[in-house]
Coordinates of C-alpha atoms and ligand atoms in Angstrom, one line a residue:
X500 CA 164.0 -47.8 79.4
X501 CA 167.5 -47.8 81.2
X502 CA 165.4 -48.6 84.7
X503 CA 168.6 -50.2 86.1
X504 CA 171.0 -47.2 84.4
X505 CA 174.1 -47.2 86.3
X506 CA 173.7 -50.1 89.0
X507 CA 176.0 -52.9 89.0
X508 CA 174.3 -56.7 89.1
X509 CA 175.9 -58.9 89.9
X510 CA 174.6 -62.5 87.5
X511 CA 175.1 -65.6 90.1
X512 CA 174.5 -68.9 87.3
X513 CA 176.3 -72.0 86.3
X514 CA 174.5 -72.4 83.2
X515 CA 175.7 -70.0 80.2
X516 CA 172.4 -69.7 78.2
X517 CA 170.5 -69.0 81.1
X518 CA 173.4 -66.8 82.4
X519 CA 173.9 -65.0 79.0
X520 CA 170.0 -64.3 78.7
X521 CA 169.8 -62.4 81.9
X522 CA 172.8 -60.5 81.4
X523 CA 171.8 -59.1 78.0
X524 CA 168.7 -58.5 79.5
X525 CA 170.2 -56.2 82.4
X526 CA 172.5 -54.7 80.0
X527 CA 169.9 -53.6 77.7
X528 CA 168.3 -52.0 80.7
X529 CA 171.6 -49.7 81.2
X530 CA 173.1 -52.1 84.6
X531 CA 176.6 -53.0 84.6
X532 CA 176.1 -56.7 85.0
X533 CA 178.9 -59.0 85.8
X534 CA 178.8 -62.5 85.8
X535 CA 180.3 -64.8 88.6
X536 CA 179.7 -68.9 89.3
X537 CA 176.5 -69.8 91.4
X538 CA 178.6 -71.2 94.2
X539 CA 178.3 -68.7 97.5
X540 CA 182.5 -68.2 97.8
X541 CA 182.7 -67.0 94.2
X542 CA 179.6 -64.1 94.8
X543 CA 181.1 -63.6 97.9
X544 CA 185.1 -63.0 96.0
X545 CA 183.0 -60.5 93.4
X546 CA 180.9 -58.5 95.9
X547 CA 183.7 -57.8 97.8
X548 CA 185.3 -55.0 95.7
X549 CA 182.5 -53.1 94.8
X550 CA 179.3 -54.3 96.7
X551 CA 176.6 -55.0 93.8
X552 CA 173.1 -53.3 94.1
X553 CA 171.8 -57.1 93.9
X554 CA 172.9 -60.3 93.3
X555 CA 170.2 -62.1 90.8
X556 CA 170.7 -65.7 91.1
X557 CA 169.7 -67.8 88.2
X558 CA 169.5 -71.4 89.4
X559 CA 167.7 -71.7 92.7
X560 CA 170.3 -71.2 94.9
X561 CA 169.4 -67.9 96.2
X562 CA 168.6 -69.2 99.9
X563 CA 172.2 -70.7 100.1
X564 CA 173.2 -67.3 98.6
X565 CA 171.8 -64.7 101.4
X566 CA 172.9 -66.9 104.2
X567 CA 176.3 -67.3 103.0
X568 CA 176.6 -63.4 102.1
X569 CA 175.0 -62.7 105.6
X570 CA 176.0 -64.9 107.6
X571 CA 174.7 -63.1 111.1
X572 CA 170.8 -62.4 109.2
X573 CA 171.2 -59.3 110.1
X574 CA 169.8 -58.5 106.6
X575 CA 173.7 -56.2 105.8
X576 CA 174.3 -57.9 102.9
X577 CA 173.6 -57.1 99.1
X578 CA 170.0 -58.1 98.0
X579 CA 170.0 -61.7 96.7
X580 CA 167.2 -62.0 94.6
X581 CA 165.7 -65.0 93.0
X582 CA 165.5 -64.6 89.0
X583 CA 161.8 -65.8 89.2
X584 CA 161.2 -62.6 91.7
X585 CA 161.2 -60.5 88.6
X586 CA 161.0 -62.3 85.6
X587 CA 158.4 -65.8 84.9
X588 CA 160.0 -69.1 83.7
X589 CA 161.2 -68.9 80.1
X590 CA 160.6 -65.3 79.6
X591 CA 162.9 -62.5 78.7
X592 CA 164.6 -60.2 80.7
X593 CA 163.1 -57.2 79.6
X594 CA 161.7 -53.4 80.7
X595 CA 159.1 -55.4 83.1
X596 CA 161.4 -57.3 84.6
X597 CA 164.1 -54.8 85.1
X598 CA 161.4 -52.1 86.6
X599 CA 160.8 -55.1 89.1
X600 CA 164.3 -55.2 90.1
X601 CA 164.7 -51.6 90.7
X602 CA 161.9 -51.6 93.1
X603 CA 163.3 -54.4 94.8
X604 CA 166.8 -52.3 94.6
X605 CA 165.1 -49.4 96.7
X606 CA 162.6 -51.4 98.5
X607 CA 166.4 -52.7 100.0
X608 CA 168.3 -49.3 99.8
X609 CA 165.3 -47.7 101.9
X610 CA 165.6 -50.2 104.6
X611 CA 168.8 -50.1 105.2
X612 CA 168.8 -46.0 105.4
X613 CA 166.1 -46.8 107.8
X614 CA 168.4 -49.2 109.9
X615 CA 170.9 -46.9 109.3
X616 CA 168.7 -43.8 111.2
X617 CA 167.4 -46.4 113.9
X618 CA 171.0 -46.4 114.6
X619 CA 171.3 -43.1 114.7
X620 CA 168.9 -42.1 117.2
X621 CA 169.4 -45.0 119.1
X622 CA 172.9 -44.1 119.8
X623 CA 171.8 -40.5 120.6
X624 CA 169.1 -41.6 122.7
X625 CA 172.2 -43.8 124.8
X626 CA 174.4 -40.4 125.1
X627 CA 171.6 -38.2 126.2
X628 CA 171.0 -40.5 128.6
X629 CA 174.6 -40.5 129.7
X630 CA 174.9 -37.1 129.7
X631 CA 171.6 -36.6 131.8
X632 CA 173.5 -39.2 134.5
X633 CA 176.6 -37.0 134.2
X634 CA 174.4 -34.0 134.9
X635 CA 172.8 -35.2 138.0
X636 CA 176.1 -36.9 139.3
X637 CA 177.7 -33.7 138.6
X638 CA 174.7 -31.7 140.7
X639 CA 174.7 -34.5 143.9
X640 CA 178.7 -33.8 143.8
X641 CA 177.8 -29.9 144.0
X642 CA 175.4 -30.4 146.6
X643 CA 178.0 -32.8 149.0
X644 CA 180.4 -30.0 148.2
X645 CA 178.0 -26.7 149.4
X646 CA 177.8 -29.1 152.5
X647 CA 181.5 -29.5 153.1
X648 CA 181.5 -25.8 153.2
X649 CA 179.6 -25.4 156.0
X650 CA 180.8 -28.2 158.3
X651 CA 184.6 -28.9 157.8
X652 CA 187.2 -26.2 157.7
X653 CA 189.3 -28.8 155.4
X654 CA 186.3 -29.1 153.4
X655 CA 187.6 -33.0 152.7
X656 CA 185.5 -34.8 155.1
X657 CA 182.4 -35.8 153.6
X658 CA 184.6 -37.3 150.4
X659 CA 186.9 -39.3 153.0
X660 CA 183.3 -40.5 154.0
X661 CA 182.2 -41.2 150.7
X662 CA 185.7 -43.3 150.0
X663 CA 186.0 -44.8 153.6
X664 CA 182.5 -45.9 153.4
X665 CA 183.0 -47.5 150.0
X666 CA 185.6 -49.6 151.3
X667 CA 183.5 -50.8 154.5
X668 CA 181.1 -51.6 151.4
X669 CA 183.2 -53.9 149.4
X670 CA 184.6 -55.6 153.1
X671 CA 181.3 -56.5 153.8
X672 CA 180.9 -58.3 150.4
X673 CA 177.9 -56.0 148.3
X674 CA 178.5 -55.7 144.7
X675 CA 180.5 -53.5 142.5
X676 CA 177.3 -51.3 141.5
X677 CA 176.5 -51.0 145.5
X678 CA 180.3 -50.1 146.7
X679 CA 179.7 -47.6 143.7
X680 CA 176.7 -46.0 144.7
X681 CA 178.3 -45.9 148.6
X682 CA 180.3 -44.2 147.4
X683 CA 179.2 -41.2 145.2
X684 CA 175.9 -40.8 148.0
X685 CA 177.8 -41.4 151.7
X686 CA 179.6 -37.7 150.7
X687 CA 176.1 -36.5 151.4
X688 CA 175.2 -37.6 154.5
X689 CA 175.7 -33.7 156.0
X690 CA 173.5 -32.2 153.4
X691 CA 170.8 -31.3 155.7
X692 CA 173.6 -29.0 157.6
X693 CA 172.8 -26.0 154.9
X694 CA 169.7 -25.3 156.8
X695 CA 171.8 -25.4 160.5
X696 CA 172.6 -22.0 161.5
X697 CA 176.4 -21.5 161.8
X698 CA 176.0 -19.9 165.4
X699 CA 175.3 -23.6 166.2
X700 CA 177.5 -25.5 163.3
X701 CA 180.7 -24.1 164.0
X702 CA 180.2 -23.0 168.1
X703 CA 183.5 -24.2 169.4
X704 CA 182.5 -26.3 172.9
X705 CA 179.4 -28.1 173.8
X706 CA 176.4 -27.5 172.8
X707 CA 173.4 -26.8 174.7
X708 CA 170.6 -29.4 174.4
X709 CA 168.5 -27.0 172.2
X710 CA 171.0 -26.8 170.3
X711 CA 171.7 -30.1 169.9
X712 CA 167.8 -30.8 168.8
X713 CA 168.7 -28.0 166.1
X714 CA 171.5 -29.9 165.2
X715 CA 169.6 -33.5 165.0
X716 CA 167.6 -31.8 162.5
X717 CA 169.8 -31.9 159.9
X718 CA 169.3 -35.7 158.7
X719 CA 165.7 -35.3 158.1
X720 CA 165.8 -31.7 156.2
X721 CA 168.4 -33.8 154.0
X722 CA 166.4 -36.1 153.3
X723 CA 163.8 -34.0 152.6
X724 CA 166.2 -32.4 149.8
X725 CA 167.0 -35.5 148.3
X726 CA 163.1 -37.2 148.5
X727 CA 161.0 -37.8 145.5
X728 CA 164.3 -38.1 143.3
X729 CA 164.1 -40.7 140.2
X730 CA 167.6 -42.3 140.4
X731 CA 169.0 -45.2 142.5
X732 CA 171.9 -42.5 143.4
X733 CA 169.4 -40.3 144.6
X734 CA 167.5 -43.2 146.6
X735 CA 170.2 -44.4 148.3
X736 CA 171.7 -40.9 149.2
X737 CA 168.1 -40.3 150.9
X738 CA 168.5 -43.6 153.0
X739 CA 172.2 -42.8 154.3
X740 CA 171.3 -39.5 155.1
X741 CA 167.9 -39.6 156.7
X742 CA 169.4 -42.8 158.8
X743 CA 173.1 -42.2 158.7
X744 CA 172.5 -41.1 162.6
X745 CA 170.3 -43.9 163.8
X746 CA 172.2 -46.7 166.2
X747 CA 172.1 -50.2 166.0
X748 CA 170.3 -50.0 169.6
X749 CA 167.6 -48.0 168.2
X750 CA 168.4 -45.3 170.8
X751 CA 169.5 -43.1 167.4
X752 CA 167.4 -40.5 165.3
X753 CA 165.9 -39.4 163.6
X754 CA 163.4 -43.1 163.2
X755 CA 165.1 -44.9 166.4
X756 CA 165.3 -47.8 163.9
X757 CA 166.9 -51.0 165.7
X758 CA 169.4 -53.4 163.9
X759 CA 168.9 -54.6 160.6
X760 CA 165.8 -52.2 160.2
X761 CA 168.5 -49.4 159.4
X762 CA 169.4 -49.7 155.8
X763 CA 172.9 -51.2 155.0
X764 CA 174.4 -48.0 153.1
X765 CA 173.4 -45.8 156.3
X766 CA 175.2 -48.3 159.1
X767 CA 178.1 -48.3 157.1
X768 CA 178.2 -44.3 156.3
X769 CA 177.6 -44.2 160.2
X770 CA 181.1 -46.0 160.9
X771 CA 182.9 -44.2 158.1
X772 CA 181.2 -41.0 159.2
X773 CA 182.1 -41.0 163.2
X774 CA 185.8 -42.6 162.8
X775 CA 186.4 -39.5 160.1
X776 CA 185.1 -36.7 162.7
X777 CA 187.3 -38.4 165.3
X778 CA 190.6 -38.6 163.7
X779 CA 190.0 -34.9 162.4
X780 CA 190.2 -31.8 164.7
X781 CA 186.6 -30.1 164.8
X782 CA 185.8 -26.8 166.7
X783 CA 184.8 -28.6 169.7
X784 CA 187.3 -31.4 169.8
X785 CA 191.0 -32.5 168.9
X786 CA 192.1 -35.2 166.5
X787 CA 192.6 -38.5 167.8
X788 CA 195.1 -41.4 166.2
X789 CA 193.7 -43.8 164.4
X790 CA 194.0 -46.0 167.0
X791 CA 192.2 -44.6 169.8
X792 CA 189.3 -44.0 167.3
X793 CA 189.6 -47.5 166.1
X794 CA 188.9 -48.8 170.1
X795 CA 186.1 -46.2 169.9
X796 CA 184.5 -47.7 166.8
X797 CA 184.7 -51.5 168.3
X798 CA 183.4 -50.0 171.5
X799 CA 180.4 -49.3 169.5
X800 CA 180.2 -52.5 168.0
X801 CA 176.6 -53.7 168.8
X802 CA 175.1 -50.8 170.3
X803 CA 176.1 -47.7 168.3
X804 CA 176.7 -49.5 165.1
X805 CA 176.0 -52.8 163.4
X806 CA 178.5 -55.6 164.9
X807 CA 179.5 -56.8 160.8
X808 CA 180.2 -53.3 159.8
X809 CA 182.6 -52.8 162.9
X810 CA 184.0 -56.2 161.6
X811 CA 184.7 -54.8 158.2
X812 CA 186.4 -51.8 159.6
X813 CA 188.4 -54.2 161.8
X814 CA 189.8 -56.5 158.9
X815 CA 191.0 -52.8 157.1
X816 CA 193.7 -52.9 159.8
X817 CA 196.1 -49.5 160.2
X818 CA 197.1 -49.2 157.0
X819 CA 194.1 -48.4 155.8
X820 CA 192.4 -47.0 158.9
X821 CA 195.5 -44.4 157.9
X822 CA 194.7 -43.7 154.5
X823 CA 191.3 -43.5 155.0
X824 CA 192.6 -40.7 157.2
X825 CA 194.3 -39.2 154.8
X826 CA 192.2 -40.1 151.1
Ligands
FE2_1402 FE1 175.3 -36.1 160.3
FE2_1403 FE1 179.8 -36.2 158.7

């Protein structure tokens, strides 16, 4: 007895016998049964208030009924459920029939807690995958920055890099996801110089050719840092720095790859890379204006670096040659 004790039903019927039957019926059984017209607007108008814990409809129109309470099928709304699911033609609504509907009742309750945790853990499963991204961005920014300390007494360079290089990105026409990954790996172009001694980093003057070959170094122990790693961040940083030093020629290091053969990201990190150094003041060398590094830039254009990339740098103009300077 009292199976449905407590749970509001909601009668969907046009015809009064039938309609006064059922809700006797559920009633008897301890539901608070209410009655409303078959027609999908009027269920609709009584669910609204309190949502029932089913909707029994009485006359066949229980298709019409789900669609129009759940419009999307996304199986939200209350449980429309045919009289004949729990009771046979021309019998009583009694115990039987309201121990049917109650199973029905949690049969729908348990589903939608289980949508409800699906949910759940799919939306922790999204931010612990953010956070993980965050984590790793957050290391690679760590990493460019332990670089910056040993190769730039400003310790801006490598992110004027990162933003100048960004920009030659976008010129040049790659996407919104490329200009953003130029820009979060270029700043690690110098990573390899950790392992440079600073008797050879920061000698003021010329270095000797041995040193030099020390110096040269430097792009593949980066990449060798950055190998095996399982993001396209950390993919891309590996190509700009093992290549950022190669020349369109093919007379660069450390692969004396020609042309095209050098990946994009690393011929554009090489322009951004060698106007920064030039406009800045390093231990061996004063700054230069903007200008004079632009000429040296376009005098590279086709043999140090890739003719399109020069291009890009060209269209920036002063302005931005100047802010890039100064980002
Ligand atoms: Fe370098
Ligand atoms: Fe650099």
């Amino acid at each position: 007895m009292d199976a449905l004790r407590g749970l509001r039903i909601l009668i969907a019927g046009d015809d009064p016998v039938t309609v006064e039957a059922a809700r006797s019926g559920l009633v008897a059984e301890g539901a608070l049964a209410e009655v409303c017209a078959a027609e999908t607007g009027a269920v609709a108008a009584a669910a609204a208030g309190a949502p029932p814990a089913a909707v029994i409809a009485l006359d066949g129109s229980e298709d019409a009924l789900r669609a129009g309470l759940d419009p999307l099928g996304l199986q939200d709304g209350p449980l429309v459920v045919a009289v004949l699911d729990v009771v046979g033609p021309r019998e009583p609504f009694d115990a039987i029939a309201a121990r049917r509907l109650r199973a029905l009742v949690q049969l729908q309750t348990m589903r939608g807690r289980n949508r409800e945790l699906e949910g759940v853990i799919a939306a922790q499963a999204v931010s612990r995958r953010r956070e993980l991204q965050g984590a790793r961005l957050d290391g690679l920014r760590r990493l460019a920055l332990s670089a910056e300390y040993r190769d730039d007494n400003t310790h801006e360079h490598t992110q004027r890099v990162g933003h100048l290089a960004a920009l030659l990105a976008r010129r040049i026409g790659l996407g919104d996801r490329t200009v953003w990954l130029v820009r979060e790996a270029a700043p690690l172009h110098d990573i390899g110089k950790i392992a440079i001694p600073d008797s050879i980093l920061l000698k003021p003057g010329r270095l000797s050719d041995e040193e030099y070959e020390v110096v040269k170094t430097h792009s593949l122990l980066g990449a060798r840092v950055l190998a095996g790693g399982e993001s396209e961040l950390l993919e891309v940083a590996e190509r700009i720095v093992r290549n950022h030093h190669e020349r369109w020629d093919g007379n660069g290091y450390p692969d004396g790859l020609v042309g095209e053969n050098i990946p994009a990201v690393a011929r554009i990190t090489a322009v951004a890379d060698v106007f920064d150094v030039l406009v800045h003041e390093r231990p061996y060398k004063d700054s230069w204006s903007v200008e004079d590094a632009a000429a040296e830039i376009r005098k590279g254009a086709g043999t140090q670096f890739d003719p399109d990339v020069v291009q890009a740098f060209e269209d920036l103009g002063p302005a931005e040659w100047m802010e890039a300077k100064h980002a």
